[in-house]
């Protein structure tokens, strides 16, 4: 089993590599080689008996993808991409990496004609307001960002390339990943993780939106579970509709905070300071809130059942079980 | 008012030019220049006081689109494209013309920064089975052809480029255009027009599918009305969801034949010979049948009310009012 991961240096990529290292196998076969690609060199895991190759460079550079897939991996995880805020700020970069880079990878696989399983991380950013209360699987994507547009276009290519037999693709639309480890960033969604992560680490966190805001979350651990399940699922059961909205936990910010209080106590939850930010709220208002995700659930994709579980996963995976 | 039309040599393009020549104005302004583009030279109408330029070549050739939009047209009708059957048979050609060609045009307009109204002909081929009985406007596109995929991707670009203010785009998803003038072709949908056109011209027509097959049609005259309305509509009323499913007449093949009998008599309708073709039927089964098209209707797009009207339009526009 040879596996290629693009975006291997990112948060999800690193966690996926750690999981694969732990499992040692995928689709019932021992992992013998890992090809890791990113724009900066990903960290190579030390794995006995696994041939690890590190690749760096721009996905959309001519010939780069042909060289990358020359090893004919059995499974490709295509995680690489420019994030939402950057794709909006830099029009050319977003289209070049998120659309042209993805297409370059898909075409390299097509031309090499080895038809691997290909797992692509799409996003709920393919949806744009207005929404029904619960977004059904058959709801149309009408993104309101260039990032969402690039993901939507890549999804369309993935479905067509799969239909034609160039590869066996599964696109997974990730909800907001929470609790993201690391530092706060400039993403408008950063606070969803921040209001849990910072208080648990003994620090103050800012809440820029009202507690009534409803949003869907899945833990980094669930994101990795989705990826592994997407790599292993029977493609015939999925049929021609290859892009699946992943399940998650839909909660209000208030419910997030209540869960934090249940798990870590009132003193920890008091480290959240409400400081309304109209700009952030305006962005968050346009985001989808809650999904049916019926197809994904029926196909065996599973997320946490409660936000408590999401917090527990963070404490176990990032804090060695300890609360500051 | 300067107007650019790509695909100007095609059936819809020719009818649009004839209509513009008759109207002499668009968006309340006198037409002073027409730029006509196609892969083969379109026929130039003789129009007093209108500067007509003929352009030929490949849409996706480097620099071609920049040269084409250098005249900064006020309205662009982007009709050019490889048809469904050809896009399926020739993968590279389909993506090059229908996706890369469209993107090259959109980018040329973006870089020239003159923000015209841009009308794009998409297709109900963006939808793929299974469908509900009536497809609502919010139903997701899951095309089952490369042609449909290319149209879907172009629609996504159109919406994003419009959102960013690069142009003011309207995508119209055309139903099957019926009655198409001219000869039968190799499209699986050819018979929908053939069973009306050939009998009215005194010739036999083959019906390859059962009379129970339900399908949505609009006349070539309606297609041109859609284009004109899309060019003139207030973009603010449309909002960010820029791709609209056009209305049409949903009838069974049996109802098409009954309408022909009502208008032209039983002897004419007897010129249809039933000769089941499993291959054609298999393709037709995957096609969408009936649409709500509520948004388009609310926005003032109007089609025929009955299939009788569609036949009458053909007799008036193509047969000088005479039945053979």
Coordinates of C-alpha atoms in Angstrom, one line a residue:
Chain A
X1 CA 0.0 0.0 0.0
X2 CA 1.6 3.2 -1.3
X3 CA -0.1 6.5 -0.2
X4 CA 0.3 10.0 -1.5
X5 CA -0.7 13.0 0.7
X6 CA -0.7 16.6 -0.6
X7 CA -0.9 19.3 2.0
X8 CA 1.0 16.9 4.3
X9 CA 2.4 19.7 6.4
X10 CA -0.9 21.1 7.4
X11 CA -2.8 20.4 10.6
X12 CA -5.0 17.7 9.1
X13 CA -2.2 16.2 7.0
X14 CA 0.0 15.8 10.1
X15 CA -2.7 14.1 12.1
X16 CA -3.5 11.8 9.2
X17 CA 0.1 10.8 8.9
X18 CA 0.3 10.1 12.7
X19 CA -2.9 8.0 12.3
X20 CA -1.6 6.0 9.3
X21 CA 1.7 5.5 11.2
X22 CA -0.3 4.1 14.2
X23 CA -2.5 1.9 12.0
X24 CA 0.3 0.6 9.8
X25 CA -2.3 -0.4 7.2
X26 CA -5.0 1.0 5.0
X27 CA -7.8 -0.9 3.1
X28 CA -6.6 -4.0 4.8
X29 CA -3.1 -3.8 3.3
X30 CA 0.2 -3.0 5.1
X31 CA 1.5 0.5 4.3
X32 CA 4.9 0.2 2.6
X33 CA 5.4 3.7 1.2
X34 CA 4.3 7.3 1.9
X35 CA 4.8 10.2 -0.5
X36 CA 4.3 13.5 1.4
X37 CA 3.9 16.7 -0.5
X38 CA 3.5 20.3 0.5
X39 CA 4.7 23.8 -0.4
X40 CA 7.1 23.5 2.6
X41 CA 8.8 20.2 3.5
X42 CA 6.4 18.1 5.6
X43 CA 7.9 16.4 8.7
X44 CA 8.7 12.8 7.9
X45 CA 7.5 10.2 10.4
X46 CA 10.1 7.6 11.5
X47 CA 8.4 4.4 10.3
X48 CA 10.1 1.0 10.3
X49 CA 9.7 -0.7 6.9
X50 CA 8.0 2.3 5.3
X51 CA 9.6 4.1 2.5
X52 CA 8.9 7.8 3.1
X53 CA 9.5 10.4 0.4
X54 CA 9.3 14.1 0.9
X55 CA 8.3 16.4 -2.0
X56 CA 8.0 20.2 -2.0
X57 CA 6.8 22.7 -4.6
X58 CA 3.8 24.3 -6.2
X59 CA 1.0 22.0 -7.2
X60 CA 0.3 23.9 -10.4
X61 CA 3.9 24.1 -11.7
X62 CA 4.2 22.4 -15.1
X63 CA 5.2 18.7 -14.7
X64 CA 5.1 18.8 -10.9
X65 CA 2.1 16.5 -10.6
X66 CA 3.2 14.0 -13.3
X67 CA 6.4 13.6 -11.3
X68 CA 4.5 13.3 -8.0
X69 CA 2.2 10.5 -9.2
X70 CA 4.9 8.6 -11.1
X71 CA 5.2 6.2 -8.1
X72 CA 1.5 5.2 -8.8
X73 CA 0.2 5.4 -5.3
X74 CA -2.8 3.2 -4.4
X75 CA -4.5 5.9 -2.4
X76 CA -4.1 9.7 -2.8
X77 CA -5.3 12.1 -0.1
X78 CA -5.5 15.6 -1.8
X79 CA -5.6 18.0 1.2
X80 CA -3.5 20.8 -0.3
X81 CA -5.0 24.2 -0.8
X82 CA -5.0 27.9 -0.1
X83 CA -7.3 28.7 2.8
X84 CA -10.5 30.7 2.5
X85 CA -9.3 34.1 3.6
X86 CA -6.2 34.0 1.5
X87 CA -8.2 32.8 -1.6
X88 CA -10.5 35.8 -1.2
X89 CA -7.6 38.2 -0.7
X90 CA -5.5 36.8 -3.5
X91 CA -7.7 36.0 -6.5
X92 CA -5.0 34.6 -8.8
X93 CA -3.3 32.5 -6.1
X94 CA -6.5 30.9 -5.0
X95 CA -7.6 29.9 -8.5
X96 CA -4.0 28.7 -9.4
X97 CA -3.6 26.5 -6.4
X98 CA -7.1 25.4 -5.5
X99 CA -8.5 24.9 -9.0
X100 CA -5.5 24.6 -11.4
X101 CA -3.4 22.7 -8.8
X102 CA -6.3 20.2 -8.2
X103 CA -6.9 19.9 -11.9
X104 CA -3.2 19.3 -12.6
X105 CA -3.2 16.5 -10.0
X106 CA -6.3 15.0 -11.5
X107 CA -5.0 15.2 -15.0
X108 CA -1.6 13.7 -14.0
X109 CA -3.5 10.7 -12.5
X110 CA -5.7 10.5 -15.7
X111 CA -2.7 10.5 -18.0
X112 CA -0.8 8.0 -15.9
X113 CA -3.9 5.7 -16.1
X114 CA -3.6 3.8 -12.8
X115 CA -7.0 4.7 -11.4
X116 CA -6.2 5.0 -7.6
X117 CA -8.7 5.9 -4.9
X118 CA -8.5 9.7 -4.5
X119 CA -9.9 11.4 -1.4
X120 CA -10.4 15.2 -1.7
X121 CA -11.1 17.6 1.1
X122 CA -13.9 19.9 0.0
X123 CA -15.7 22.2 2.4
X124 CA -19.1 23.3 3.5
X125 CA -18.0 26.7 2.0
X126 CA -19.5 25.4 -1.3
X127 CA -22.8 26.5 0.3
X128 CA -23.9 30.1 0.4
X129 CA -26.8 31.8 2.2
X130 CA -29.8 31.8 2.2
X131 CA -30.3 28.3 3.6
X132 CA -33.2 26.2 4.9
X133 CA -33.0 25.4 8.7
X134 CA -31.4 22.1 7.9
X135 CA -29.5 21.8 4.6
X136 CA -30.4 18.6 2.8
X137 CA -27.9 16.6 0.8
X138 CA -29.6 17.6 -2.4
X139 CA -29.3 21.4 -1.7
X140 CA -27.5 23.3 -4.4
X141 CA -24.0 24.7 -3.8
X142 CA -24.0 28.5 -4.4
X143 CA -20.7 29.6 -2.8
X144 CA -20.2 33.2 -1.7
X145 CA -16.4 33.1 -1.7
X146 CA -13.8 32.3 -4.4
X147 CA -12.6 29.5 -2.1
X148 CA -16.0 27.9 -2.1
X149 CA -16.2 28.3 -5.9
X150 CA -12.8 26.6 -6.3
X151 CA -13.9 23.7 -4.1
X152 CA -17.2 23.4 -6.0
X153 CA -15.4 23.3 -9.3
X154 CA -13.0 20.7 -8.0
X155 CA -15.9 18.6 -6.8
X156 CA -17.4 18.7 -10.3
X157 CA -14.2 17.6 -11.8
X158 CA -13.8 14.8 -9.3
X159 CA -17.2 13.4 -10.1
X160 CA -16.7 13.5 -13.8
X161 CA -13.2 12.0 -13.6
X162 CA -14.5 9.2 -11.4
X163 CA -17.4 8.6 -13.8
X164 CA -14.9 8.2 -16.6
X165 CA -12.8 5.8 -14.6
X166 CA -9.7 8.0 -14.4
X167 CA -9.7 7.5 -10.6
X168 CA -12.1 6.4 -7.9
X169 CA -12.8 9.7 -6.2
X170 CA -14.5 10.7 -2.9
X171 CA -15.0 14.3 -2.0
X172 CA -15.7 15.1 1.6
X173 CA -17.1 18.4 2.6
X174 CA -15.7 19.1 6.0
X175 CA -17.6 21.2 8.6
X176 CA -15.6 23.6 10.8
X177 CA -12.8 21.7 12.5
X178 CA -13.0 22.3 16.2
X179 CA -11.0 22.4 18.4
X180 CA -8.1 23.4 16.1
X181 CA -4.8 23.1 18.0
X182 CA -2.3 25.9 17.8
X183 CA -2.6 29.6 17.9
X184 CA -5.6 31.8 17.0
X185 CA -5.4 32.9 13.3
X186 CA -7.1 35.5 11.2
X187 CA -9.9 33.3 9.9
X188 CA -13.3 34.6 10.9
X189 CA -14.0 31.1 12.3
X190 CA -11.0 31.2 14.6
X191 CA -13.0 32.0 17.7
X192 CA -15.0 28.7 17.5
X193 CA -11.9 26.9 18.5
X194 CA -10.4 29.8 20.5
X195 CA -13.2 30.0 23.1
X196 CA -12.4 26.3 24.0
X197 CA -8.7 26.1 23.4
X198 CA -7.6 29.3 25.2
X199 CA -9.6 28.8 28.4
X200 CA -8.4 25.2 28.7
X201 CA -4.8 26.5 28.4
X202 CA -5.4 29.1 31.2
X203 CA -5.7 32.0 28.8
X204 CA -8.4 34.5 28.0
X205 CA -10.4 34.1 24.7
X206 CA -12.5 36.7 22.9
X207 CA -16.1 35.8 21.7
X208 CA -16.9 38.2 18.8
X209 CA -20.5 37.0 18.1
X210 CA -23.7 36.4 20.1
X211 CA -24.1 33.1 22.0
X212 CA -27.1 32.3 19.8
X213 CA -24.9 31.6 16.7
X214 CA -25.5 28.0 15.5
X215 CA -22.7 26.2 13.7
X216 CA -21.6 22.6 12.8
X217 CA -18.3 21.2 14.2
X218 CA -16.2 18.1 14.0
X219 CA -13.0 17.4 15.8
X220 CA -9.6 17.0 14.1
X221 CA -9.9 13.3 15.1
X222 CA -13.2 13.0 13.2
X223 CA -11.7 14.7 10.2
X224 CA -9.0 12.0 10.1
X225 CA -11.7 9.3 10.6
X226 CA -13.6 10.8 7.6
X227 CA -10.4 10.6 5.5
X228 CA -9.6 7.0 6.4
X229 CA -13.2 6.0 5.9
X230 CA -13.3 7.8 2.5
X231 CA -10.2 5.9 1.5
X232 CA -11.7 2.5 2.5
X233 CA -15.3 2.8 1.5
X234 CA -16.7 0.7 -1.4
X235 CA -17.1 3.1 -4.3
X236 CA -20.0 1.1 -5.8
X237 CA -22.0 1.9 -2.7
X238 CA -21.4 5.6 -3.2
X239 CA -22.6 5.7 -6.8
X240 CA -22.0 8.6 -9.1
X241 CA -22.7 11.4 -6.5
X242 CA -19.2 11.5 -5.2
X243 CA -19.2 14.6 -3.0
X244 CA -20.5 14.1 0.5
X245 CA -21.4 16.5 3.2
X246 CA -19.8 15.2 6.4
X247 CA -21.7 14.9 9.6
X248 CA -20.9 17.0 12.7
X249 CA -22.2 18.4 15.9
X250 CA -24.6 21.4 15.4
X251 CA -24.5 23.6 18.5
X252 CA -24.9 27.2 19.4
X253 CA -21.9 29.1 20.8
X254 CA -23.9 29.2 24.1
X255 CA -24.0 25.3 24.0
X256 CA -20.3 25.2 23.3
X257 CA -19.6 27.3 26.4
X258 CA -22.0 25.2 28.5
X259 CA -20.1 22.1 27.5
X260 CA -16.8 23.7 28.4
X261 CA -18.3 24.5 31.8
X262 CA -19.5 21.0 32.4
X263 CA -16.1 19.6 31.5
X264 CA -13.7 22.1 32.9
X265 CA -15.7 24.1 35.4
X266 CA -17.2 27.6 35.7
X267 CA -13.8 29.2 36.4
X268 CA -12.4 28.0 33.1
X269 CA -15.5 29.1 31.1
X270 CA -15.2 32.6 32.7
X271 CA -12.0 33.1 30.7
X272 CA -14.2 33.9 27.7
X273 CA -14.8 37.5 27.2
X274 CA -17.6 38.8 25.0
X275 CA -16.5 41.5 22.7
X276 CA -18.9 41.9 19.8
X277 CA -17.2 42.4 16.4
X278 CA -19.7 43.4 13.7
X279 CA -17.3 42.5 10.9
X280 CA -16.9 38.9 12.1
X281 CA -20.6 38.5 12.8
X282 CA -21.5 39.8 9.3
X283 CA -19.3 37.0 7.8
X284 CA -20.5 34.3 10.2
X285 CA -24.2 35.2 9.3
X286 CA -23.6 34.0 5.7
X287 CA -22.4 30.6 6.8
X288 CA -24.4 27.4 6.8
X289 CA -25.6 26.3 10.2
X290 CA -26.9 22.7 10.2
X291 CA -26.8 19.8 7.7
X292 CA -28.7 16.6 7.3
X293 CA -25.6 14.7 6.0
X294 CA -27.9 11.7 5.7
X295 CA -25.9 10.1 2.8
X296 CA -22.6 10.3 4.7
X297 CA -24.1 8.8 7.8
X298 CA -25.7 6.0 5.9
X299 CA -22.4 5.3 4.2
X300 CA -20.8 5.0 7.7
X301 CA -19.1 8.4 8.2
X302 CA -19.4 9.2 11.9
X303 CA -18.6 12.3 14.0
X304 CA -19.0 13.1 17.6
X305 CA -22.5 12.9 19.2
X306 CA -22.0 16.0 21.4
X307 CA -19.8 19.0 21.8
X308 CA -18.7 17.5 25.1
X309 CA -17.0 14.7 23.1
X310 CA -15.3 17.3 20.9
X311 CA -13.8 19.0 23.9
X312 CA -12.8 15.6 25.4
X313 CA -11.0 14.7 22.2
X314 CA -9.0 18.0 22.4
X315 CA -8.1 17.4 26.0
X316 CA -6.9 13.8 25.2
X317 CA -5.2 14.5 21.9
X318 CA -3.6 17.9 22.6
X319 CA -3.3 18.4 26.3
X320 CA -2.3 15.0 27.5
X321 CA -5.6 14.9 29.5
X322 CA -4.7 17.9 31.5
X323 CA -6.7 21.2 32.0
X324 CA -4.7 24.3 33.0
Chain B
X1 CA -24.7 49.7 -27.7
X2 CA -21.9 47.3 -28.8
X3 CA -22.6 43.6 -28.6
X4 CA -20.3 40.6 -28.8
X5 CA -21.7 37.1 -29.6
X6 CA -19.6 34.0 -29.4
X7 CA -20.9 30.9 -31.2
X8 CA -22.5 33.4 -33.6
X9 CA -22.7 30.8 -36.5
X10 CA -24.8 28.3 -34.5
X11 CA -28.5 28.0 -34.7
X12 CA -29.3 30.0 -31.6
X13 CA -26.6 32.6 -32.6
X14 CA -28.1 33.1 -36.0
X15 CA -31.6 33.6 -34.6
X16 CA -30.3 36.0 -32.0
X17 CA -28.5 38.1 -34.6
X18 CA -31.7 38.2 -36.7
X19 CA -33.7 39.3 -33.7
X20 CA -31.2 42.0 -32.7
X21 CA -31.2 43.2 -36.4
X22 CA -35.0 43.4 -36.2
X23 CA -35.1 45.2 -32.8
X24 CA -32.3 47.6 -33.6
X25 CA -31.8 48.2 -29.9
X26 CA -31.0 46.4 -26.6
X27 CA -31.4 47.7 -23.1
X28 CA -33.1 50.7 -24.5
X29 CA -30.0 51.8 -26.6
X30 CA -29.5 51.7 -30.3
X31 CA -27.2 48.9 -31.5
X32 CA -24.2 50.5 -33.2
X33 CA -21.7 47.6 -33.4
X34 CA -21.9 43.8 -33.5
X35 CA -18.8 41.6 -32.9
X36 CA -19.5 38.1 -34.2
X37 CA -17.2 35.2 -33.2
X38 CA -17.2 31.5 -34.1
X39 CA -14.8 28.8 -35.1
X40 CA -16.1 29.2 -38.7
X41 CA -17.0 32.7 -40.0
X42 CA -20.5 33.6 -39.0
X43 CA -22.7 35.2 -41.7
X44 CA -22.7 39.0 -41.2
X45 CA -26.2 40.6 -41.4
X46 CA -26.5 43.7 -43.6
X47 CA -27.4 46.4 -41.1
X48 CA -27.5 50.1 -41.9
X49 CA -25.5 52.1 -39.4
X50 CA -24.2 49.0 -37.5
X51 CA -20.5 48.3 -37.6
X52 CA -20.3 44.5 -37.9
X53 CA -17.0 42.7 -37.3
X54 CA -16.4 39.0 -38.0
X55 CA -13.9 37.0 -35.8
X56 CA -12.9 33.4 -36.2
X57 CA -10.7 31.1 -34.2
X58 CA -10.4 28.9 -31.1
X59 CA -11.8 30.5 -27.9
X60 CA -9.0 29.0 -25.9
X61 CA -6.1 30.1 -28.1
X62 CA -3.7 32.3 -26.1
X63 CA -4.6 36.0 -26.5
X64 CA -7.6 35.3 -28.6
X65 CA -10.1 36.5 -26.0
X66 CA -8.1 39.6 -25.0
X67 CA -8.3 40.6 -28.7
X68 CA -11.9 39.8 -28.9
X69 CA -13.0 42.0 -25.9
X70 CA -10.6 44.8 -26.7
X71 CA -13.6 46.6 -28.3
X72 CA -15.2 46.6 -24.8
X73 CA -18.7 45.5 -25.7
X74 CA -21.6 46.6 -23.5
X75 CA -23.2 43.1 -23.7
X76 CA -21.6 39.7 -24.3
X77 CA -23.6 36.7 -25.3
X78 CA -21.4 33.7 -24.8
X79 CA -23.1 30.9 -26.7
X80 CA -20.0 29.1 -28.1
X81 CA -19.3 25.5 -27.1
X82 CA -18.8 21.9 -28.1
X83 CA -22.1 20.0 -28.0
X84 CA -22.8 17.3 -25.5
X85 CA -22.1 14.2 -27.7
X86 CA -18.8 15.6 -28.9
X87 CA -17.7 16.7 -25.4
X88 CA -18.3 13.1 -24.3
X89 CA -16.5 11.5 -27.2
X90 CA -13.6 14.0 -27.1
X91 CA -12.5 14.6 -23.5
X92 CA -9.7 17.1 -24.2
X93 CA -11.6 19.1 -26.8
X94 CA -14.7 19.4 -24.5
X95 CA -12.7 20.7 -21.5
X96 CA -10.5 22.9 -23.7
X97 CA -13.4 24.7 -25.4
X98 CA -16.3 24.5 -22.9
X99 CA -14.3 25.1 -19.7
X100 CA -10.9 26.7 -20.7
X101 CA -12.5 28.8 -23.5
X102 CA -15.2 30.1 -21.2
X103 CA -12.6 30.9 -18.5
X104 CA -10.4 32.6 -21.1
X105 CA -13.3 34.8 -22.1
X106 CA -14.2 35.5 -18.5
X107 CA -10.5 36.3 -17.6
X108 CA -10.1 38.6 -20.6
X109 CA -13.1 40.6 -19.5
X110 CA -11.8 40.6 -15.9
X111 CA -8.4 41.9 -17.0
X112 CA -9.8 44.5 -19.3
X113 CA -11.9 45.7 -16.3
X114 CA -15.0 47.1 -18.2
X115 CA -17.7 45.0 -16.4
X116 CA -20.2 44.3 -19.2
X117 CA -23.4 42.3 -18.9
X118 CA -22.5 38.8 -19.8
X119 CA -25.1 36.2 -20.8
X120 CA -24.0 32.6 -20.8
X121 CA -26.0 29.7 -22.2
X122 CA -25.8 26.8 -19.7
X123 CA -28.0 23.7 -20.0
X124 CA -30.2 21.4 -18.0
X125 CA -27.4 18.9 -18.6
X126 CA -26.0 20.2 -15.3
X127 CA -28.6 17.9 -13.7
X128 CA -28.2 14.1 -13.4
X129 CA -30.5 11.3 -12.4
X130 CA -32.1 10.5 -10.0
X131 CA -34.5 13.4 -9.8
X132 CA -37.6 14.3 -7.9
X133 CA -40.8 14.5 -10.1
X134 CA -40.4 18.2 -10.4
X135 CA -36.9 19.6 -10.0
X136 CA -36.9 22.6 -7.7
X137 CA -34.6 25.6 -8.3
X138 CA -32.5 24.6 -5.2
X139 CA -31.8 21.1 -6.5
X140 CA -28.1 20.3 -6.7
X141 CA -26.4 19.8 -10.1
X142 CA -24.8 16.4 -10.4
X143 CA -24.1 16.1 -14.1
X144 CA -23.6 12.7 -15.7
X145 CA -21.7 13.9 -18.7
X146 CA -18.5 15.9 -19.2
X147 CA -20.6 18.5 -21.1
X148 CA -22.8 19.0 -18.0
X149 CA -19.7 19.2 -15.8
X150 CA -18.1 21.9 -18.0
X151 CA -21.4 23.9 -17.9
X152 CA -21.6 23.5 -14.1
X153 CA -18.0 24.7 -13.7
X154 CA -18.6 27.6 -16.0
X155 CA -21.7 28.5 -14.0
X156 CA -19.7 28.5 -10.8
X157 CA -17.1 30.8 -12.3
X158 CA -19.8 33.1 -13.7
X159 CA -21.3 33.5 -10.2
X160 CA -17.9 34.2 -8.6
X161 CA -16.8 36.6 -11.2
X162 CA -20.1 38.5 -10.9
X163 CA -19.8 38.6 -7.1
X164 CA -16.4 40.1 -7.5
X165 CA -17.7 42.7 -10.0
X166 CA -15.6 41.6 -13.0
X167 CA -18.8 41.4 -15.0
X168 CA -22.5 41.3 -14.5
X169 CA -23.3 37.7 -15.5
X170 CA -26.5 35.8 -16.0
X171 CA -26.3 32.0 -16.8
X172 CA -29.4 30.5 -18.4
X173 CA -30.0 26.8 -18.3
X174 CA -31.8 26.0 -21.5
X175 CA -34.2 23.1 -21.8
X176 CA -34.3 21.1 -25.0
X177 CA -34.8 23.4 -27.9
X178 CA -37.6 22.2 -30.0
X179 CA -38.4 22.3 -32.9
X180 CA -34.8 22.6 -34.1
X181 CA -34.7 23.6 -37.7
X182 CA -32.5 21.7 -40.2
X183 CA -31.6 18.1 -40.5
X184 CA -31.6 15.3 -37.9
X185 CA -28.3 14.9 -36.1
X186 CA -26.6 12.3 -34.0
X187 CA -27.7 13.8 -30.7
X188 CA -29.8 11.4 -28.6
X189 CA -32.4 14.2 -28.3
X190 CA -32.7 14.7 -32.1
X191 CA -36.0 12.8 -32.3
X192 CA -37.8 15.3 -30.1
X193 CA -37.6 17.8 -32.9
X194 CA -37.6 15.2 -35.7
X195 CA -41.0 13.8 -34.9
X196 CA -42.5 17.3 -35.5
X197 CA -40.2 18.7 -38.2
X198 CA -40.1 15.8 -40.6
X199 CA -43.8 15.1 -40.7
X200 CA -44.6 18.8 -41.2
X201 CA -42.1 18.7 -44.2
X202 CA -43.8 15.6 -45.7
X203 CA -41.2 13.2 -44.5
X204 CA -41.2 10.1 -42.3
X205 CA -39.7 10.4 -38.7
X206 CA -38.5 7.7 -36.4
X207 CA -39.6 7.6 -32.8
X208 CA -37.0 5.6 -30.8
X209 CA -38.6 5.8 -27.3
X210 CA -42.0 5.1 -25.7
X211 CA -44.7 7.7 -26.0
X212 CA -44.7 8.0 -22.2
X213 CA -41.3 9.8 -22.1
X214 CA -41.7 13.2 -20.4
X215 CA -39.4 16.1 -21.4
X216 CA -39.2 19.9 -21.2
X217 CA -39.0 21.9 -24.4
X218 CA -38.8 25.5 -25.4
X219 CA -38.8 26.9 -29.0
X220 CA -35.8 28.5 -30.7
X221 CA -37.9 31.7 -30.5
X222 CA -38.2 31.3 -26.7
X223 CA -34.4 30.6 -26.5
X224 CA -33.8 34.0 -28.1
X225 CA -36.4 35.7 -25.8
X226 CA -34.5 34.2 -22.8
X227 CA -31.2 35.7 -24.1
X228 CA -32.7 39.1 -24.7
X229 CA -34.4 39.1 -21.3
X230 CA -31.2 38.0 -19.6
X231 CA -29.3 40.9 -21.3
X232 CA -31.9 43.4 -20.1
X233 CA -32.8 42.2 -16.7
X234 CA -31.9 44.2 -13.6
X235 CA -29.0 42.3 -12.0
X236 CA -29.8 43.5 -8.5
X237 CA -33.1 41.7 -8.7
X238 CA -31.3 38.5 -9.6
X239 CA -29.0 38.6 -6.5
X240 CA -26.0 36.4 -6.1
X241 CA -27.5 33.2 -7.5
X242 CA -26.8 34.0 -11.1
X243 CA -27.6 30.7 -12.8
X244 CA -31.3 30.2 -13.6
X245 CA -33.2 27.2 -14.9
X246 CA -35.4 28.5 -17.8
X247 CA -39.1 27.6 -18.0
X248 CA -40.4 25.4 -20.7
X249 CA -43.3 23.1 -21.7
X250 CA -43.2 19.7 -20.0
X251 CA -45.0 17.1 -22.2
X252 CA -44.8 13.4 -23.0
X253 CA -43.9 12.3 -26.5
X254 CA -47.5 11.2 -26.8
X255 CA -48.7 14.7 -26.0
X256 CA -46.2 16.1 -28.6
X257 CA -47.8 13.8 -31.2
X258 CA -51.4 14.8 -30.2
X259 CA -50.5 18.4 -30.6
X260 CA -49.1 17.7 -34.1
X261 CA -52.3 15.9 -35.0
X262 CA -54.4 18.8 -33.7
X263 CA -52.4 21.3 -35.8
X264 CA -51.5 19.4 -38.9
X265 CA -54.0 16.5 -39.0
X266 CA -53.9 12.8 -38.5
X267 CA -52.3 12.1 -41.9
X268 CA -49.2 14.2 -40.9
X269 CA -49.0 12.6 -37.5
X270 CA -49.0 9.1 -39.2
X271 CA -45.6 9.9 -40.7
X272 CA -44.1 9.1 -37.3
X273 CA -42.9 5.5 -37.2
X274 CA -42.2 3.8 -33.8
X275 CA -38.9 2.0 -33.9
X276 CA -37.7 1.4 -30.3
X277 CA -33.9 2.0 -29.8
X278 CA -32.7 0.7 -26.4
X279 CA -29.5 2.8 -26.7
X280 CA -31.4 6.1 -27.1
X281 CA -33.9 5.2 -24.5
X282 CA -31.1 4.3 -22.0
X283 CA -29.7 7.8 -22.5
X284 CA -33.0 9.6 -22.4
X285 CA -34.0 7.8 -19.1
X286 CA -31.1 9.7 -17.3
X287 CA -32.4 13.1 -18.4
X288 CA -34.3 15.5 -16.2
X289 CA -38.0 15.6 -17.0
X290 CA -39.8 18.6 -15.4
X291 CA -38.6 21.8 -13.7
X292 CA -40.2 24.3 -11.3
X293 CA -38.2 27.2 -12.8
X294 CA -39.9 29.4 -10.3
X295 CA -37.1 32.0 -10.0
X296 CA -36.9 32.4 -13.8
X297 CA -40.6 32.9 -14.1
X298 CA -40.7 35.4 -11.3
X299 CA -37.9 37.3 -12.9
X300 CA -39.9 37.5 -16.1
X301 CA -38.5 34.7 -18.3
X302 CA -41.4 33.3 -20.3
X303 CA -41.7 30.3 -22.6
X304 CA -44.6 28.8 -24.5
X305 CA -47.7 27.7 -22.6
X306 CA -48.4 24.6 -24.6
X307 CA -46.7 22.3 -27.2
X308 CA -49.2 23.5 -29.7
X309 CA -47.6 27.0 -29.5
X310 CA -44.2 25.4 -30.0
X311 CA -45.3 23.8 -33.2
X312 CA -47.0 27.0 -34.4
X313 CA -43.8 28.9 -33.8
X314 CA -41.9 26.4 -36.0
X315 CA -44.5 26.7 -38.8
X316 CA -44.4 30.4 -38.7
X317 CA -40.6 30.9 -38.3
X318 CA -39.3 28.0 -40.5
X319 CA -42.1 27.0 -42.9
X320 CA -43.5 30.4 -43.9
X321 CA -46.8 29.2 -42.3
X322 CA -47.1 26.2 -44.7
X323 CA -47.5 22.5 -43.9
X324 CA -46.4 19.9 -46.5

